[in-house]
Short mmCIF file of C-alpha atoms in Angstrom, two decimals:
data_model
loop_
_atom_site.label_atom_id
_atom_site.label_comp_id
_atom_site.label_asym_id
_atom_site.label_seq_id
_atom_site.Cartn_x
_atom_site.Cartn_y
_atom_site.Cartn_z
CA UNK A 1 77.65 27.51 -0.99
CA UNK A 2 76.45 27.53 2.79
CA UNK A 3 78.10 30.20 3.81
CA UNK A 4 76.95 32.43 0.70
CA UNK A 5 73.41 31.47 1.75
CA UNK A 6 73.75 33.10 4.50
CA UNK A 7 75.33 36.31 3.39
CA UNK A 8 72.56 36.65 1.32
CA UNK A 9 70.08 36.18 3.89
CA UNK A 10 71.77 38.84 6.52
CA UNK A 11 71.14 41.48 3.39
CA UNK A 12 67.74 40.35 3.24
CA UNK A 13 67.04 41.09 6.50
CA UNK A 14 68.90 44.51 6.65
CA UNK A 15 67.04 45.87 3.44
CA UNK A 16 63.50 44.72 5.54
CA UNK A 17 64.56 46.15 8.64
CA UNK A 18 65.19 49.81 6.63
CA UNK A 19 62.30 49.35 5.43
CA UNK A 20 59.74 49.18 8.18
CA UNK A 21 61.45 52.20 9.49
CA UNK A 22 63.02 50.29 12.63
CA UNK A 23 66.21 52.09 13.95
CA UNK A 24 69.05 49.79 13.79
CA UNK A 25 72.26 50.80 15.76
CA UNK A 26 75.59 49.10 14.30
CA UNK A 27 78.09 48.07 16.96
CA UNK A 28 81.42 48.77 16.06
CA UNK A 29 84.17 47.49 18.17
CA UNK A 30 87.03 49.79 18.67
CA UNK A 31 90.44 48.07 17.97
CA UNK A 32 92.80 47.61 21.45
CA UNK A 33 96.34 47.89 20.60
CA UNK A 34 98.29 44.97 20.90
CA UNK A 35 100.12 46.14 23.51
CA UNK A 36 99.11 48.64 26.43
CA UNK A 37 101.03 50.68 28.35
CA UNK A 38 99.73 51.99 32.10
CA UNK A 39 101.86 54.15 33.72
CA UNK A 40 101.19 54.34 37.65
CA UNK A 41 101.81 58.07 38.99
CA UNK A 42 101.36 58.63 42.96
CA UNK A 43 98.54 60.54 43.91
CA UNK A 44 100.34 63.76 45.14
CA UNK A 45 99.34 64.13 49.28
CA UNK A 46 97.75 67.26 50.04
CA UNK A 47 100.43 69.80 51.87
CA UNK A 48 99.44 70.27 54.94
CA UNK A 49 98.06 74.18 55.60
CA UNK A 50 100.11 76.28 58.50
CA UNK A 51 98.23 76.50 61.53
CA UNK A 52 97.22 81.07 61.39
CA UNK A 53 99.61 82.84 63.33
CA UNK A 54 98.04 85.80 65.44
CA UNK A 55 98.92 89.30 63.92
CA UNK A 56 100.66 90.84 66.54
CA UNK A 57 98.64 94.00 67.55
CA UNK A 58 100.77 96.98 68.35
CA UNK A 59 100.40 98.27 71.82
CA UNK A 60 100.93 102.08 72.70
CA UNK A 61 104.14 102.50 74.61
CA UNK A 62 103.52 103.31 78.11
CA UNK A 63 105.20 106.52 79.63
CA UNK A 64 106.70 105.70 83.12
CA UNK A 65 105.13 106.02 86.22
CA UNK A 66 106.97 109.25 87.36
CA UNK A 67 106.69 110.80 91.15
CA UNK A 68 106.30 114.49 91.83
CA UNK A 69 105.42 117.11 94.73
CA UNK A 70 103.49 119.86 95.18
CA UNK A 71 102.65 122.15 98.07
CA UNK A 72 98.54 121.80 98.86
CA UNK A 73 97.52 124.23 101.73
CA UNK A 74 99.70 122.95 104.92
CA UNK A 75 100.97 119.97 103.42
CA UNK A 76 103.53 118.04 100.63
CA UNK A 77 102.06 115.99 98.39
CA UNK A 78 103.80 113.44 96.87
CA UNK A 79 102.02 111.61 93.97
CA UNK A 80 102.64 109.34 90.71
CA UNK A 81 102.20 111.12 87.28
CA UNK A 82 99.32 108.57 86.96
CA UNK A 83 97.26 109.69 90.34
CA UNK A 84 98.31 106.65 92.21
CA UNK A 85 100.07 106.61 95.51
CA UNK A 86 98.99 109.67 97.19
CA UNK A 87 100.71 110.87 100.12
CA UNK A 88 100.70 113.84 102.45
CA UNK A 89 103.56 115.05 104.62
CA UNK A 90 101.90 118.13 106.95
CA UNK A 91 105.02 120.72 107.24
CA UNK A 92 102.78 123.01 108.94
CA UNK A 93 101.06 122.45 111.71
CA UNK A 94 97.37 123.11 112.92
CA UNK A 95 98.51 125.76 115.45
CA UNK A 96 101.03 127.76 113.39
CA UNK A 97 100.13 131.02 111.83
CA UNK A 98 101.58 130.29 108.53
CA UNK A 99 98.82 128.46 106.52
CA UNK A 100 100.22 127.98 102.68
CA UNK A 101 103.55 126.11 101.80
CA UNK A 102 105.52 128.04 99.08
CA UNK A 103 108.32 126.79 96.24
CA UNK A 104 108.96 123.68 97.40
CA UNK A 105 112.17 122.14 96.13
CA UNK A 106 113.14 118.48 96.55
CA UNK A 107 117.07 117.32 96.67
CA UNK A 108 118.44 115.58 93.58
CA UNK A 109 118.33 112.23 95.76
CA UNK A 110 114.72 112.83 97.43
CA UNK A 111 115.81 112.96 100.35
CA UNK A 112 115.37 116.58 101.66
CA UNK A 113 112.45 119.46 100.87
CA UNK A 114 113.65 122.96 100.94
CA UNK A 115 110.16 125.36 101.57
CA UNK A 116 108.97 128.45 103.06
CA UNK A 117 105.70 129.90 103.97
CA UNK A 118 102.94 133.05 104.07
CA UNK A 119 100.30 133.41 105.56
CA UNK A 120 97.34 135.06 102.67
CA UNK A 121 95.80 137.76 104.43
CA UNK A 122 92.49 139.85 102.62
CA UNK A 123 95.19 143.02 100.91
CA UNK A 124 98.55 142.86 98.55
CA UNK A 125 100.25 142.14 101.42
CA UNK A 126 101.70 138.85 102.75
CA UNK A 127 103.24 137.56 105.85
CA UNK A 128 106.23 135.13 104.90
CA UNK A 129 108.33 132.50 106.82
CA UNK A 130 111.74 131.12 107.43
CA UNK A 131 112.92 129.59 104.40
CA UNK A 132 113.79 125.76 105.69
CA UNK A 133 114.76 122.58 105.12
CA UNK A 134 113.20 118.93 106.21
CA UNK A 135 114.84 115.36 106.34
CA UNK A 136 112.43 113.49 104.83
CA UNK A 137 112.68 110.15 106.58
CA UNK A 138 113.54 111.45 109.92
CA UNK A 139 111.77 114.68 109.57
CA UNK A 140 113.97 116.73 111.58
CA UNK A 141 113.41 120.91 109.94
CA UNK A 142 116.73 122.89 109.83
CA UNK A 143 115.71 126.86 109.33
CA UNK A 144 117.80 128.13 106.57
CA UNK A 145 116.76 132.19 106.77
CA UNK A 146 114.31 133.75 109.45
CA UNK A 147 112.47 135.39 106.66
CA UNK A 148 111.85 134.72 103.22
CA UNK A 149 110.00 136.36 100.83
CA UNK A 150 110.76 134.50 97.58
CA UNK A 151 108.68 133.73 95.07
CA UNK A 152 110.51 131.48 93.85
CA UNK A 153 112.45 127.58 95.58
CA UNK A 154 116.05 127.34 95.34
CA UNK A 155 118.45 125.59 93.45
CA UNK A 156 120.15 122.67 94.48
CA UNK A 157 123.57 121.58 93.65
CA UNK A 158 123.89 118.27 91.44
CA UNK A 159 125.15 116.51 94.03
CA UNK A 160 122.43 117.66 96.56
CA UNK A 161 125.27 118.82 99.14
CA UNK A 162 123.61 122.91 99.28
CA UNK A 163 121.47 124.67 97.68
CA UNK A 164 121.86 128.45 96.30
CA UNK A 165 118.99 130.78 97.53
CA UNK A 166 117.09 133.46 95.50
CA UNK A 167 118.12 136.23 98.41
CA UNK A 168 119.27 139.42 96.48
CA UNK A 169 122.53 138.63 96.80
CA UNK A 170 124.04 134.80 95.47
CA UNK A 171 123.84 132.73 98.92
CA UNK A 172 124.33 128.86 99.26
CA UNK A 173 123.70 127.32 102.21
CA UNK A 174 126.03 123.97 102.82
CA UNK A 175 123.71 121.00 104.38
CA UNK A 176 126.28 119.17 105.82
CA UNK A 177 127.37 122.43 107.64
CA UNK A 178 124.65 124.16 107.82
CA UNK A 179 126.00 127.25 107.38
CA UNK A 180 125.51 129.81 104.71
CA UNK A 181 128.00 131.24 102.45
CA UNK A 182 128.13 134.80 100.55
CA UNK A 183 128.88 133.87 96.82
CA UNK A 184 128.15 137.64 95.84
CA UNK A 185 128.44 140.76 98.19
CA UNK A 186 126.53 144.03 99.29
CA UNK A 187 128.67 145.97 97.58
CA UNK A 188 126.25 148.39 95.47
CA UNK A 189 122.87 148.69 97.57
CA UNK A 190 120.94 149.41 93.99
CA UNK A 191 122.68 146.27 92.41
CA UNK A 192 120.47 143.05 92.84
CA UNK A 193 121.50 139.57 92.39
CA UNK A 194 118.19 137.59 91.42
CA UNK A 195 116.78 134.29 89.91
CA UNK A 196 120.20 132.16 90.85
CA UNK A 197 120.30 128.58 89.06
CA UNK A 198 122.91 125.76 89.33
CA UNK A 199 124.00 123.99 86.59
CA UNK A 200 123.87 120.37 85.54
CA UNK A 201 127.32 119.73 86.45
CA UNK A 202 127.93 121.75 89.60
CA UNK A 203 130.71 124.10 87.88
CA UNK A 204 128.74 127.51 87.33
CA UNK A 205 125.99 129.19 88.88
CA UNK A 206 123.65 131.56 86.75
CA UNK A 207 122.15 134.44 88.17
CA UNK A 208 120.26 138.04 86.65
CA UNK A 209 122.53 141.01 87.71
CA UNK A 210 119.39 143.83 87.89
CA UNK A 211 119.91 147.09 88.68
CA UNK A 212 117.68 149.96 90.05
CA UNK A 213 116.97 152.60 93.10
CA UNK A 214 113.34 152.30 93.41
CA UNK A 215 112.44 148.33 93.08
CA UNK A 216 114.40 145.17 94.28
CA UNK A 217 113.15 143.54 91.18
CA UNK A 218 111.77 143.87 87.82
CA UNK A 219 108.83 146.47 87.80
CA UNK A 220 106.08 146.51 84.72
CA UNK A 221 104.58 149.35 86.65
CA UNK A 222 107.90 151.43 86.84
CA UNK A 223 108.93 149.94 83.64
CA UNK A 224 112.23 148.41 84.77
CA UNK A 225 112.78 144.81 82.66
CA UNK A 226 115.83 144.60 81.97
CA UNK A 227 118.99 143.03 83.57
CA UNK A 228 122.26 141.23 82.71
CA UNK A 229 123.07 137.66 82.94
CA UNK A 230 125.96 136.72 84.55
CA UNK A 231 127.65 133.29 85.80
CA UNK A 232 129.46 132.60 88.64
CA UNK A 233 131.67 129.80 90.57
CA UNK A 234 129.91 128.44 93.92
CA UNK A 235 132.93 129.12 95.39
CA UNK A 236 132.82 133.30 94.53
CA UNK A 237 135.15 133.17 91.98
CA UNK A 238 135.47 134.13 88.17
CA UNK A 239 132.23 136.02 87.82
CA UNK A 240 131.54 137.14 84.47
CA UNK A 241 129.22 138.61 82.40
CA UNK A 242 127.21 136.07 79.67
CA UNK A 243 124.83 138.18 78.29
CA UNK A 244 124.98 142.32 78.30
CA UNK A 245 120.94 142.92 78.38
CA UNK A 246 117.96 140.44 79.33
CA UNK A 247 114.18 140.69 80.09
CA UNK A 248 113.28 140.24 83.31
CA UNK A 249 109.18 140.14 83.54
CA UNK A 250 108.15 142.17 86.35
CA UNK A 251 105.22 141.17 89.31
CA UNK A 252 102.61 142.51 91.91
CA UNK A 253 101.21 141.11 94.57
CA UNK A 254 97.81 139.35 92.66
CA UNK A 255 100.40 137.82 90.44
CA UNK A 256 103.19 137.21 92.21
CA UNK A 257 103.42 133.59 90.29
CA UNK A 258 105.05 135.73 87.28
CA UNK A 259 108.45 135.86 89.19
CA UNK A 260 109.45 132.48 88.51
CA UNK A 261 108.67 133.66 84.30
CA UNK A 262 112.53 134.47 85.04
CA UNK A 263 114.13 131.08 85.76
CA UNK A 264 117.34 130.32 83.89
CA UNK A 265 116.81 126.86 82.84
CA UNK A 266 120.31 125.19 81.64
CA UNK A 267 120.92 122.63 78.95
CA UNK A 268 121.58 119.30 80.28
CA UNK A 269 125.05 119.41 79.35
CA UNK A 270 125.29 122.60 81.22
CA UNK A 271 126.95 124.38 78.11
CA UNK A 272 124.00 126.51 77.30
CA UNK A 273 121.02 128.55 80.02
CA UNK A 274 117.68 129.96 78.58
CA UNK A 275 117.08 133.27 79.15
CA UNK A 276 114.06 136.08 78.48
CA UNK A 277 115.42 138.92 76.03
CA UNK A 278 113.13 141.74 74.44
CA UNK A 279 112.41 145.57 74.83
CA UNK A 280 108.75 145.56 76.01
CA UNK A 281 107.71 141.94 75.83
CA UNK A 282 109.95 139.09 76.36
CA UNK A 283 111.12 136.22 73.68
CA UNK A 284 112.49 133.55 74.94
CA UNK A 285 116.26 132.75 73.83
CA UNK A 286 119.62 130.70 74.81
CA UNK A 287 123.34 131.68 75.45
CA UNK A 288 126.25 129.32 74.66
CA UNK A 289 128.39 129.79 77.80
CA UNK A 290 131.46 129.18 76.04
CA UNK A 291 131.46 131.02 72.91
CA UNK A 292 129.22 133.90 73.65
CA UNK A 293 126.67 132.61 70.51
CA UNK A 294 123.00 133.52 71.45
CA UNK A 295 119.83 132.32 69.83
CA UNK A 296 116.23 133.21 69.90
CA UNK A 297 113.98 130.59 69.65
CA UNK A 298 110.22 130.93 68.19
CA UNK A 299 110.18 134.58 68.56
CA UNK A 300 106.57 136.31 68.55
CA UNK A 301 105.48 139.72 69.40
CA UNK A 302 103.77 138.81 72.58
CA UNK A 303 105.13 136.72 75.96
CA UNK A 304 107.22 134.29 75.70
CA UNK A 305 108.55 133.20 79.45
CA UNK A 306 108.98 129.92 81.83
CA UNK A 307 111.55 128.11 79.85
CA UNK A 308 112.56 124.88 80.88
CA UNK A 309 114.68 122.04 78.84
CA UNK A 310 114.24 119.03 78.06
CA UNK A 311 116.54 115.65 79.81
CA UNK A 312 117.39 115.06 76.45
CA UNK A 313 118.48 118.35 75.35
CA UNK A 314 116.46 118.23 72.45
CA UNK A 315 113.50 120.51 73.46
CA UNK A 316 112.29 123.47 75.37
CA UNK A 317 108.94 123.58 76.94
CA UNK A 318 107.75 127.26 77.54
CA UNK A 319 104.77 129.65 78.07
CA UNK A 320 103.19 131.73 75.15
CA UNK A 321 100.02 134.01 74.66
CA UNK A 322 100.52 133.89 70.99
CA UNK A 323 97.40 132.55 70.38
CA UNK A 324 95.25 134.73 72.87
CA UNK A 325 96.10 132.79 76.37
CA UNK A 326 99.17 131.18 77.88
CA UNK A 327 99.82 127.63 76.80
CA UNK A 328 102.50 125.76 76.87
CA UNK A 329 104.80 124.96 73.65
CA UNK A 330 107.43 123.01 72.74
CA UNK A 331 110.30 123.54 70.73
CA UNK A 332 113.31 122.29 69.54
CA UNK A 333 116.21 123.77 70.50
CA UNK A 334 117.22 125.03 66.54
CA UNK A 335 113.68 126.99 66.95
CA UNK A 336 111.73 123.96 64.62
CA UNK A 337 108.72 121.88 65.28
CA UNK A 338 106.85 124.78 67.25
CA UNK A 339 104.31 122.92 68.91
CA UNK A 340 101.30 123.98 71.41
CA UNK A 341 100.84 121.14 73.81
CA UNK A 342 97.19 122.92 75.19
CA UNK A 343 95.74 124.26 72.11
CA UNK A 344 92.42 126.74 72.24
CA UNK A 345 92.43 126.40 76.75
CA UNK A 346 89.55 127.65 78.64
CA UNK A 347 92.17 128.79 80.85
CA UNK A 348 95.96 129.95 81.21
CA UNK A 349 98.09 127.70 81.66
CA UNK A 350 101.91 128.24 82.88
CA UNK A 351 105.17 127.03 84.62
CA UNK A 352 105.77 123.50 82.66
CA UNK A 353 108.50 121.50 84.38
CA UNK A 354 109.93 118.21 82.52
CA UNK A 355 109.95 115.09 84.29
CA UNK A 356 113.66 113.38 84.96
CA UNK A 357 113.03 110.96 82.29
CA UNK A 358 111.33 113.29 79.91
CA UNK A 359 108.51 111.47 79.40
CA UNK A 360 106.17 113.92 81.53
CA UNK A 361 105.47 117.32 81.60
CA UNK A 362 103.68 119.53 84.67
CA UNK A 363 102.07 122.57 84.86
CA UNK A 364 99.96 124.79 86.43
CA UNK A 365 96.37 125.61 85.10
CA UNK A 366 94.24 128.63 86.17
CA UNK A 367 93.57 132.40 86.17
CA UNK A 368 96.91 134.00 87.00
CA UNK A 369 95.09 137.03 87.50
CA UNK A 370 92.44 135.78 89.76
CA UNK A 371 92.43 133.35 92.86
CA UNK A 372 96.10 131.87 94.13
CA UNK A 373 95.08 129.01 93.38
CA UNK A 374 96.30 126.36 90.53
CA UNK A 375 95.38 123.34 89.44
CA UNK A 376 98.25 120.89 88.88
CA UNK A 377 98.62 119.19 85.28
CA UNK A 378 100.79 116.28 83.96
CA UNK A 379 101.07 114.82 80.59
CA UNK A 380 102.66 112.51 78.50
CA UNK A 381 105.79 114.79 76.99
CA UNK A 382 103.53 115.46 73.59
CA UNK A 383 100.36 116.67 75.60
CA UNK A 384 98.11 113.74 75.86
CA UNK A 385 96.43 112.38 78.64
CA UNK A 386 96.40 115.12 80.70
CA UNK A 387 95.57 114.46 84.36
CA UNK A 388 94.59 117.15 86.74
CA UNK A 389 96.00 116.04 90.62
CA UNK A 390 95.70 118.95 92.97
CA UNK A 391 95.59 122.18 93.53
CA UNK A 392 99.10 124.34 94.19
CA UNK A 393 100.03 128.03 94.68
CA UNK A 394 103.43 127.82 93.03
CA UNK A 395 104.73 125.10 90.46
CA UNK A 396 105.22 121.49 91.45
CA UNK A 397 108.90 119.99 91.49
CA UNK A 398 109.47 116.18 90.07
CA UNK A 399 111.23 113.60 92.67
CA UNK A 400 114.25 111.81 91.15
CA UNK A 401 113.65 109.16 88.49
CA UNK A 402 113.48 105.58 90.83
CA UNK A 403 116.30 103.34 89.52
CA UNK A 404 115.46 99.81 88.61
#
């Protein structure tokens, strides 16, 4: 009965509270399960980040610091492809009437210069010297010939034992012995043996067989450019006949740089020499000296002279005034990848010369037809960075690359 009471007056209550518009919030319990599971997982540990590594940055591979030498006035300058370590060795003295070196022409080991000499008087004509030869370190002189008159420096044998001398006739002089030795004859007064060149491995020498009764070289005046090239053993024997007609570019006195246009240059594995071939204007092209096959490389209808190959064998670096002035190209010896290493010059540039390592290239820059004069040029092998480092009549030679 008591408890009824008071379930009656709970509903009571409710029904007033609704009723006097008082909000009444009902508190519902939510049932817990009887039983309740936890299950304890380890907070997972943060993985630790990698300390940034540096991106490596590429760095530009450095060509070599390569030595070379040039003739400047009285002196021999010897200087790194880079300008660094300058050094003059005077061959001429104050007093003596010759006053300009000419083709200088270092041993294969450094040790020796082989030079001559004019003296540049105010007509066409000039006064040459002996052609000699200087011990470096001691620098005791040996004359070679009384007079030379070459445009162009000799030749040296690969194992820097004698040289062969651009004399009309195929000469070598022996340095040990200083004597010199006849490796062609006077035989025909109109027959001319120019432009001699060793090869690579000693075995052959290459020289231009030109022939005429007026000139004792190529004329462009008289229109005499043509030759043969033959090869030859140091010691006189098996001469023979490589190629049956050449171009041999012709000079005059107020561009007498244009003889050394002519230089056989030989493959390093001495089994192939570039050569000039052409009616009017020369192309530039190379001989296999044991088949006979012969190639023209790049062929254009104006000059293409001063060949010289690469230590690799790869390339040739020459002289073209395809585009308007001489500049020097590169190409690859299956005539691809024509490339102009001084594109649109402000002036000619001629006589490139590969470094040992073939890393480097030098060459002569000026007016061929005005002063005597040239500024020298090196560059990396694909024509950057080119560095002007003195001034030259006749194309520089490079020293031996300096074993580590």
């Amino acid at each position: 009965m008591g408890k009824r009471l008071i379930s009656l007056f709970l509903t009571f209550l409710l029904v007033a509270c609704q009723g006097s518009g008082v909000a009444t919030l009902l508190l519902t319990s939510t049932p817990v399960p009887s039983t309740a599971t936890f299950t304890l997982t380890e907070t997972p540990k943060p993985t630790s980040v990698p300390e940034p590594t540096s991106t490596p940055v590429p760095t530009a591979t450095l060509a070599p610091v390569e030595r070379l030498v040039f003739e400047e006035g009285r002196s021999a300058v010897f200087i790194n492809s880079d300008g660094s370590g300058r050094e003059e060795l005077v061959l001429l003295p104050p007093d003596s009437t010759l006053d300009h070196l000419r083709a200088i022409q270092p041993s294969p080991d450094g040790n020796y210069l082989a030079f001559g000499a004019f003296i540049e008087v105010p007509t066409a004509s000039q006064i040459y010297s002996p052609l000699s030869v200087i011990n470096i370190t001691s620098q005791s002189t040996s004359e070679v010939v009384p007079e030379w008159g070459s445009l162009v420096g000799v030749s040296w044998a690969p194992d820097g034992g004698a040289f062969v001398i651009p004399a009309n006739r195929v000469v070598v002089w022996n340095l040990s012995t200083q004597q010199l030795k006849y490796v062609t004859s006077y035989g025909d007064v109109h027959e001319h043996h120019l432009y001699p060149s060793w090869s690579p491995d000693g075995k052959l020498i290459a020289f231009a067989n030109f022939r005429s009764e007026i000139n004792s070289g190529p004329s462009n005046y008289d229109k005499e450019n043509h030759g043969a090239l033959y090869l030859i053993r140091p010691d006189g024997s098996e001469a023979r006949m490589l190629v049956d007609r050449i171009y041999l570019q012709g000079w005059d006195a107020f561009s007498d740089l244009e003889a050394s246009f002519n230089i056989f240059a030989w493959s390093p594995d001495s089994r192939w020499v570039a050569y000039l071939t052409g009616d009017t204007t020369p192309d530039m092209a190379i001989a296999n000296i044991e088949t006979g096959e012969t190639r023209i490389l790049a062929p254009s209808p104006v000059k293409d002279v001063n060949p010289d190959w690469s230590p690799d064998g790869t390339r040739i670096a020459f002289v073209s005034n395809r585009n308007g002035k001489d500049e020097i190209f590169v190409v690859g010896i299956d005539g691809e990848n024509l490339t102009s290493l001084t594109p649109n010059p402000e002036f000619d540039n001629f006589s490139p010369v590969w470094s040992p390592t073939g890393s480097h290239l030098a060459w002569l820059t000026g007016n061929i037809g005005g002063a005597l004069v040239y500024t020298i040029t090196v560059s990396n092998a694909d024509g950057t960075a080119p560095m002007q480092l003195g001034l030259s009549v006749s194309r520089p030679a490079w020293l031996p690359a300096q074993k580590p």
